Coordinates of C-alpha atoms in Angstrom, one line a residue:
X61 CA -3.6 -15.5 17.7
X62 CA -2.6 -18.6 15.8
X63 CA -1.3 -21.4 18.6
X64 CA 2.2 -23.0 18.2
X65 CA 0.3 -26.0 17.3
X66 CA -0.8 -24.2 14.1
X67 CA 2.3 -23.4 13.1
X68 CA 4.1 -26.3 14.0
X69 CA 1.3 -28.1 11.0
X70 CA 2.1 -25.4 8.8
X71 CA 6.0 -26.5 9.3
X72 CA 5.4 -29.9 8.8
X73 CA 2.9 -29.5 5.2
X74 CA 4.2 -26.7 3.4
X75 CA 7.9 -28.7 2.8
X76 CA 6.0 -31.6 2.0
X77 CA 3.5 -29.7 -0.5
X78 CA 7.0 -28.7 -2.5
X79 CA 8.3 -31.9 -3.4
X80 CA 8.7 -32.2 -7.0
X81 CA 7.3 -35.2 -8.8
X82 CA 5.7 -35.5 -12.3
X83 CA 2.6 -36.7 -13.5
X84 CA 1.8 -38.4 -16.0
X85 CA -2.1 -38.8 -17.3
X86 CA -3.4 -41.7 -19.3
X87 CA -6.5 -42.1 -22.0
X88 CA -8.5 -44.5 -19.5
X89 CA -8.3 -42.0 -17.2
X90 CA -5.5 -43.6 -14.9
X91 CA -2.5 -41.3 -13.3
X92 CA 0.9 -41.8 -12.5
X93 CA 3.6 -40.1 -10.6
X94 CA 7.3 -40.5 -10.6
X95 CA 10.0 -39.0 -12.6
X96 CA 10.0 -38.8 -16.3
X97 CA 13.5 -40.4 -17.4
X98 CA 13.0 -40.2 -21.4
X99 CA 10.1 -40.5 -24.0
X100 CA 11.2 -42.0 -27.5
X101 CA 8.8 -42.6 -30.1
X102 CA 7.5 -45.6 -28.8
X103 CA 7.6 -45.3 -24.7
X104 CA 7.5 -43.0 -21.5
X105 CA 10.0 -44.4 -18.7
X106 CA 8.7 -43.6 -15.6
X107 CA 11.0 -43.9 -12.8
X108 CA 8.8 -44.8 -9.8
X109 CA 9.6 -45.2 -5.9
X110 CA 7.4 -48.1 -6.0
X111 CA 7.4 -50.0 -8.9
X112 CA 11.0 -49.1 -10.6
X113 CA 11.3 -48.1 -13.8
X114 CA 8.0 -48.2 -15.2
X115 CA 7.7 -48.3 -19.3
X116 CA 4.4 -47.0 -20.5
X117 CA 3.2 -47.0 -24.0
X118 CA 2.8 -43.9 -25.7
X119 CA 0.0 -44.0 -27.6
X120 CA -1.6 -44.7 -23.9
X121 CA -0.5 -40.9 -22.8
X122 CA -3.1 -38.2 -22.4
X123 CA -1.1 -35.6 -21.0
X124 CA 1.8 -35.0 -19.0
X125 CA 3.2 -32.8 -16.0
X126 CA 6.5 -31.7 -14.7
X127 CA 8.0 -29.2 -12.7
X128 CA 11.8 -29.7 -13.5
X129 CA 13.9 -28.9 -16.8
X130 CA 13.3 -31.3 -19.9
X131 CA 14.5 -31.1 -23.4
X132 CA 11.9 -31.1 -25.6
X133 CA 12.9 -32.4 -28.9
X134 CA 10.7 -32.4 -32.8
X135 CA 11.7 -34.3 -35.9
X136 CA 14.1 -31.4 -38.0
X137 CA 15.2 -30.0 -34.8
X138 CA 17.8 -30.2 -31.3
X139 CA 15.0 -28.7 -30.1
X140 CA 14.2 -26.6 -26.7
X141 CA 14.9 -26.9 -22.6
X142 CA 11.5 -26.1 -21.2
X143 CA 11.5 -24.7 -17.8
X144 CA 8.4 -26.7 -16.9
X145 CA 5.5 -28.8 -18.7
X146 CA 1.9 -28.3 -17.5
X147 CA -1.1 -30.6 -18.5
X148 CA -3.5 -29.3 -21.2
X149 CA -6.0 -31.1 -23.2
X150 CA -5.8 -34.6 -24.0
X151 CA -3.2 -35.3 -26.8
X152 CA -1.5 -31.8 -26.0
X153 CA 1.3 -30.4 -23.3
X154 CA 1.9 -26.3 -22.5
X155 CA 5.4 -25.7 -22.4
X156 CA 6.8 -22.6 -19.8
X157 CA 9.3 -20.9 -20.7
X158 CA 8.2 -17.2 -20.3
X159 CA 5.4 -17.3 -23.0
X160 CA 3.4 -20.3 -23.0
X161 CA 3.6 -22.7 -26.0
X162 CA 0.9 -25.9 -26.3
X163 CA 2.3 -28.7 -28.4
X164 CA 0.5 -31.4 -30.0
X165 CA 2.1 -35.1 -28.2
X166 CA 2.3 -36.5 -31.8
X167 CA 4.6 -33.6 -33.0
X168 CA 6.9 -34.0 -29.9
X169 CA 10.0 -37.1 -31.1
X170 CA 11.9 -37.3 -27.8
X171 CA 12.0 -35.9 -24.0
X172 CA 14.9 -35.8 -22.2
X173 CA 16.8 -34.8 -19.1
X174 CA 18.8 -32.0 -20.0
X175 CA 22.7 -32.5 -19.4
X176 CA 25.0 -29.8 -17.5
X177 CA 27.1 -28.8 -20.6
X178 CA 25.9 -30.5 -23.9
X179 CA 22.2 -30.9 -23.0
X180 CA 20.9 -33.1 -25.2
X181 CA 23.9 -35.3 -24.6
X182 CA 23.5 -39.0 -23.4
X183 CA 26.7 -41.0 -22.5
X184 CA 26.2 -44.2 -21.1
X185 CA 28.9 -47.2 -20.6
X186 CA 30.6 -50.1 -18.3
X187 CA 33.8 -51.1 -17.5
X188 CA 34.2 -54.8 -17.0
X189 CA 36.8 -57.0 -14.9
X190 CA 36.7 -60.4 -15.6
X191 CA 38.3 -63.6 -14.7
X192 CA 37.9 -65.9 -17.6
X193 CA 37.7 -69.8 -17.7
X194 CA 38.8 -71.4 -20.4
X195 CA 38.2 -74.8 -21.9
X196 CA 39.9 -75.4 -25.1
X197 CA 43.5 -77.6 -26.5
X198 CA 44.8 -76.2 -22.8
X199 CA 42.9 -75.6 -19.7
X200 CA 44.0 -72.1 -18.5
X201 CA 42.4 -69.1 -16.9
X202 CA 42.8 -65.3 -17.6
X203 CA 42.1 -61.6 -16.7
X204 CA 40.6 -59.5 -19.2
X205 CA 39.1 -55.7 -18.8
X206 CA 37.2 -53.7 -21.0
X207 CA 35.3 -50.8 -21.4
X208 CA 32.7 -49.6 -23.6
X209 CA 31.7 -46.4 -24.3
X210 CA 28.8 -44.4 -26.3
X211 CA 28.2 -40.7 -26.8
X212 CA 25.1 -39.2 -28.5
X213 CA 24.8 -35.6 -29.4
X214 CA 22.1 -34.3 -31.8
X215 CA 22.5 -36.5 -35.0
X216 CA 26.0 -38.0 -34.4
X217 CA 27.0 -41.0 -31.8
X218 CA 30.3 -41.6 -31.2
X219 CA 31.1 -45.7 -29.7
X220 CA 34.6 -46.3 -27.9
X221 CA 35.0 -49.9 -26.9
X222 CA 38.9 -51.2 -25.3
X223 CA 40.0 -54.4 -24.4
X224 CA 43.0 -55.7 -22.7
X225 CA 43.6 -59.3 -21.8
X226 CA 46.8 -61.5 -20.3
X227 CA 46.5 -65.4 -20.2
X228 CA 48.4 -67.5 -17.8
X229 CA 48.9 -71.2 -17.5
X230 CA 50.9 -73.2 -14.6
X231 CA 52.2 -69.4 -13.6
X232 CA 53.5 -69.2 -17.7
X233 CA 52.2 -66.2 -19.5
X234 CA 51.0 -67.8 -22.7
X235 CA 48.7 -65.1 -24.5
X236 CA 48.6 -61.3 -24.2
X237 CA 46.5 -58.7 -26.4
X238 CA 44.8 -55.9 -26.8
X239 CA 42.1 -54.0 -29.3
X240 CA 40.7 -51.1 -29.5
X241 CA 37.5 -49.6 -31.8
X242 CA 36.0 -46.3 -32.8
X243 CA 32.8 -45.8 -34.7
X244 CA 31.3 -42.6 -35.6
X245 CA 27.6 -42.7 -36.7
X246 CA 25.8 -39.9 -38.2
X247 CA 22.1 -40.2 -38.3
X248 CA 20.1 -39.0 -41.5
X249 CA 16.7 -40.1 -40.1
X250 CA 15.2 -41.4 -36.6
X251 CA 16.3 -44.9 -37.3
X252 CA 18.9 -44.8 -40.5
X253 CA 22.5 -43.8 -40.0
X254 CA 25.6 -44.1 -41.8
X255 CA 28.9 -45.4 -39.9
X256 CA 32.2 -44.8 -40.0
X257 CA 34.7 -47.0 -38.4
X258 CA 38.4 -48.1 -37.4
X259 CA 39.5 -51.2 -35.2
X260 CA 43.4 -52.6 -34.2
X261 CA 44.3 -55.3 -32.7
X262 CA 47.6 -56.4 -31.3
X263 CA 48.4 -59.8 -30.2
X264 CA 52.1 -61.0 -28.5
X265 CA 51.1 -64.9 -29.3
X266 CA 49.1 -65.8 -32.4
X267 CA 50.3 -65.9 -35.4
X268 CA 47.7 -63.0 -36.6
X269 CA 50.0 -60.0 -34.4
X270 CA 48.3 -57.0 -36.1
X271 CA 44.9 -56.4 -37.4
X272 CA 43.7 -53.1 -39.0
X273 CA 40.4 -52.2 -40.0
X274 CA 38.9 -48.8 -41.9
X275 CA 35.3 -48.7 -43.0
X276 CA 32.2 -47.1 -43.8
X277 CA 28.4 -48.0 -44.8
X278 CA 24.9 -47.6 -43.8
X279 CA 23.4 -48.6 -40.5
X280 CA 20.0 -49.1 -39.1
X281 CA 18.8 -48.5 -35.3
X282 CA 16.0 -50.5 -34.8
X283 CA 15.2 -49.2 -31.4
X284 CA 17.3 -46.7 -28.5
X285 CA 15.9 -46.0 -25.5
X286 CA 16.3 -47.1 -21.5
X287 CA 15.4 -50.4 -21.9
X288 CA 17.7 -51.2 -24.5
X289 CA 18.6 -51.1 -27.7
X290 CA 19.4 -53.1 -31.3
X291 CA 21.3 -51.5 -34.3
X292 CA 22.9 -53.1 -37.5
X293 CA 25.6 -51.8 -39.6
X294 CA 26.9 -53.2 -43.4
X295 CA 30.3 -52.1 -43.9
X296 CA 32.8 -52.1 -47.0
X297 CA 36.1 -52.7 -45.3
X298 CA 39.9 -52.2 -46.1
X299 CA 41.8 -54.6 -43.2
X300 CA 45.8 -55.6 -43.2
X301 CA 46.7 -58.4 -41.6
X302 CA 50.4 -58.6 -40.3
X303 CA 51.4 -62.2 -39.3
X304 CA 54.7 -63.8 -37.4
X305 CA 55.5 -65.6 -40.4
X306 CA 54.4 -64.9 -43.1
X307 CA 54.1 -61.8 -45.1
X308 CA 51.4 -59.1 -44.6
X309 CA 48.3 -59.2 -46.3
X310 CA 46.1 -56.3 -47.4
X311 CA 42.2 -56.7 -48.9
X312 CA 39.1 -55.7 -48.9
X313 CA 36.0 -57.4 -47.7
X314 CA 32.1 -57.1 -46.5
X315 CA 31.0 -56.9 -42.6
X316 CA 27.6 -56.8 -40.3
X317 CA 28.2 -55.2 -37.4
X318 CA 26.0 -55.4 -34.4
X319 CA 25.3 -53.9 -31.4
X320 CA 22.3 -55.3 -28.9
X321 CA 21.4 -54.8 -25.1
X322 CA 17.9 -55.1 -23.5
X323 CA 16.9 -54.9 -19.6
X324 CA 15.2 -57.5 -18.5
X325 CA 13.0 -57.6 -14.8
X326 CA 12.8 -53.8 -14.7
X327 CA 16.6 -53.2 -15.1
X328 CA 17.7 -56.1 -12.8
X329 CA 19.4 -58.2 -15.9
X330 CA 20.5 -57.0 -19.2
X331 CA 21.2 -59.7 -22.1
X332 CA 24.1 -57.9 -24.4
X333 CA 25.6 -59.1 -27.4
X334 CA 28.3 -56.8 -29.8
X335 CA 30.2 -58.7 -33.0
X336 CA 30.9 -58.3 -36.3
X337 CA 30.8 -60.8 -39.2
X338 CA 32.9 -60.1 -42.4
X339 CA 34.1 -61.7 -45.4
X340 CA 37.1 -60.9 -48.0
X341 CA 36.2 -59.6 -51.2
X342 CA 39.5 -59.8 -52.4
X343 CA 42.7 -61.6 -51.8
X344 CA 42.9 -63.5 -48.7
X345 CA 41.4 -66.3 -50.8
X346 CA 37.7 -66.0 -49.4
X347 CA 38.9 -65.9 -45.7
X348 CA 36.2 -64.9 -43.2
X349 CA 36.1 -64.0 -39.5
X350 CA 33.8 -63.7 -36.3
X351 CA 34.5 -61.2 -33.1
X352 CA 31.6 -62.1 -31.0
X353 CA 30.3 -61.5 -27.3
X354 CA 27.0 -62.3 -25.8
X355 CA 26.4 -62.0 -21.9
X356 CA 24.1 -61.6 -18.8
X357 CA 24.8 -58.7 -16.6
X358 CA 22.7 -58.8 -12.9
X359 CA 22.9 -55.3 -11.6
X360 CA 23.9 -55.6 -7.7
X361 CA 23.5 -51.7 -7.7
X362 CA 22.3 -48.7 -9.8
X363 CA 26.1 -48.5 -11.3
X364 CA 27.6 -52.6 -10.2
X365 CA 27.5 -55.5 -11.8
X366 CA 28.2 -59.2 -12.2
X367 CA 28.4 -60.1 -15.4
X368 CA 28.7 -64.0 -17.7
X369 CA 30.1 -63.3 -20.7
X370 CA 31.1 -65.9 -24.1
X371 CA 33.6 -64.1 -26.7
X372 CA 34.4 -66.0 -30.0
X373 CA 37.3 -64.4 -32.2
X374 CA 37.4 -66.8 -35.3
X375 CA 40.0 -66.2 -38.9
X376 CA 40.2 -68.4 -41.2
X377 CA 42.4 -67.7 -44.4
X378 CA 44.8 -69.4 -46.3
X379 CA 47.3 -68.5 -44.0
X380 CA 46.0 -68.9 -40.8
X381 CA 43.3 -70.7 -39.0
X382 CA 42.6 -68.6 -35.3
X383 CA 39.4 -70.6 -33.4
X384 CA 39.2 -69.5 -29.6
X385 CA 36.1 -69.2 -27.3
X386 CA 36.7 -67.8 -23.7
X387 CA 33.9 -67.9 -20.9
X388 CA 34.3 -65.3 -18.5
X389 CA 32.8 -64.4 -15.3
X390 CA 33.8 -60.7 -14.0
X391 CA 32.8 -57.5 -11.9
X392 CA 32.1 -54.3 -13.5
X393 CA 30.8 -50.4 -13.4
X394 CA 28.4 -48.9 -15.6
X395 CA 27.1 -45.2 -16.0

């Protein structure tokens, strides 16, 4: 008869032999476990208990194991939610879903973690509260939130971005605004996309009090995956300007729009910057303006942050000259 000391080891292994992890194989012969968090055309992230996040090149994958869900995406296609992958020959992958299926790696675009409802959906954003600091005609110091949003679902990506900011000096409230943006991209290709987009702005103080923006043009993504990413967009714009005093203004003009972040230390920093430069075509007698950020976020937890942040807003016209830089250092939430 098996002793209680037998069992009691069988109690203690079998849990441990069920623990899921994935596996990933390379061409010198080296393995890796962890959890597969995405693979793009370029990399595999590897989320590791001992190393972090680790990227891995793919032309350095042999093959590849897991026993979870992952959506399985091709060029062409939204692709397929495979019940688990097992390792095959080198450059290959057998999918199970029922019957079998062995892929070639090369004819495989992106892996994913399947979402609950929309599973090829990835949402990511922050929300920012910062206390900014000011040096410019008037010392002064203000609060300022905003959020930023992005969606992707198959070939269309939808960015929200808000802002709301209130300026005080010696207790007088001396500038109050908000903005807010929407951009729809729809992607023809892996990297080209074309944009559609609409911004307002409302300001209690400068002599600019309304800005409205509607445009469209292509875009480019030069890369998108957990580390980061980098896209570019030209746009042909139709803005009206309302001012205090003078009339309103209507034209049309030329933009660059761009939209950067990159982690930095495994993901212990990321170094964002998001701005638009644009020029009048016509009317506004060659007027041009600048919305710019660029900042340093240090992640104190998978979804905190403290974050140093520069924002230019610059318009210059014949009517109206609008040059402010704020420095800001804030608290924030990401996802």
């Amino acid at each position: 008869m098996p002793s209680f000391r037998t069992f009691l080891c069988l109690f203690l292994v079998v849990p441990g032999t069920g623990a899921l992890a994935d596996t990933v194989w390379l061409t010198n012969g080296d393995r890796m476990t962890g959890k597969i968090v995405l693979m793009d055309s370029s990399k595999l992230l590897l989320e590791t208990p001992y190393a972090g996040s680790v990227p891995i090149d793919r032309a350095m994958i042999s093959t590849l194991q897991s026993d979870e869900a992952l959506l399985i995406q091709w060029p062409g296609s939204r692709g397929e939610v495979s019940r688990a992958i097992r390792a095959a020959e080198p450059g290959t992958v057998t999918l199970q879903n029922g019957a079998d299926t062995t892929l070639a790696l090369t004819g495989i675009s992106q892996i994913l973690r399947p979402k609950p409802l929309i599973q090829d959906l990835q949402w990511t954003g922050d929300l920012d509260f910062d206390i900014h600091y000011v040096r410019a005609e008037r010392d002064t110091d203000d609060f300022d939130l905003s959020l930023n949003n992005q969606a992707r679902h198959g070939p269309w990506r939808h960015n929200i971005q808000g802002d709301y900011n209130r300026k005080f000096a010696d207790g007088e409230r001396i500038e109050q605004d908000w903005s807010a943006k929407y951009a729809l991209d729809r992607f023809l290709s892996e990297s080209r996309f074309w944009q559609g987009r609409y911004e307002y702005q409302r300001d209690w103080f400068e002599d600019v009090r309304r800005r409205r923006t509607v445009g469209t043009g292509p875009g480019y993504q030069f890369w998108d995956n957990e580390l980061g990413a980098f896209s570019l967009a030209w746009l042909l714009s139709y803005n009206q300007y309302s001012y205090a005093e003078e009339n309103d203004e209507d034209f049309y003009g030329l933009s660059m729009q761009w939209d950067y972040n990159r982690f930095l230390v495994g993901k212990t920093f990321e170094l964002f910057s998001q701005g638009s430069v644009g020029r009048a075509i016509t009317g506004a007698d060659g007027g041009y303006a600048v919305d710019a950020a660029i900042g340093l976020r240090y992640m104190l937890t998978d979804w905190a942050s403290l974050s140093l942040k520069a924002e230019t807003d610059l318009v210059k016209d014949s009517t109206e000259d609008l040059d402010e830089t704020d420095y800001s250092l804030g608290l924030g939430i990401g996802w």
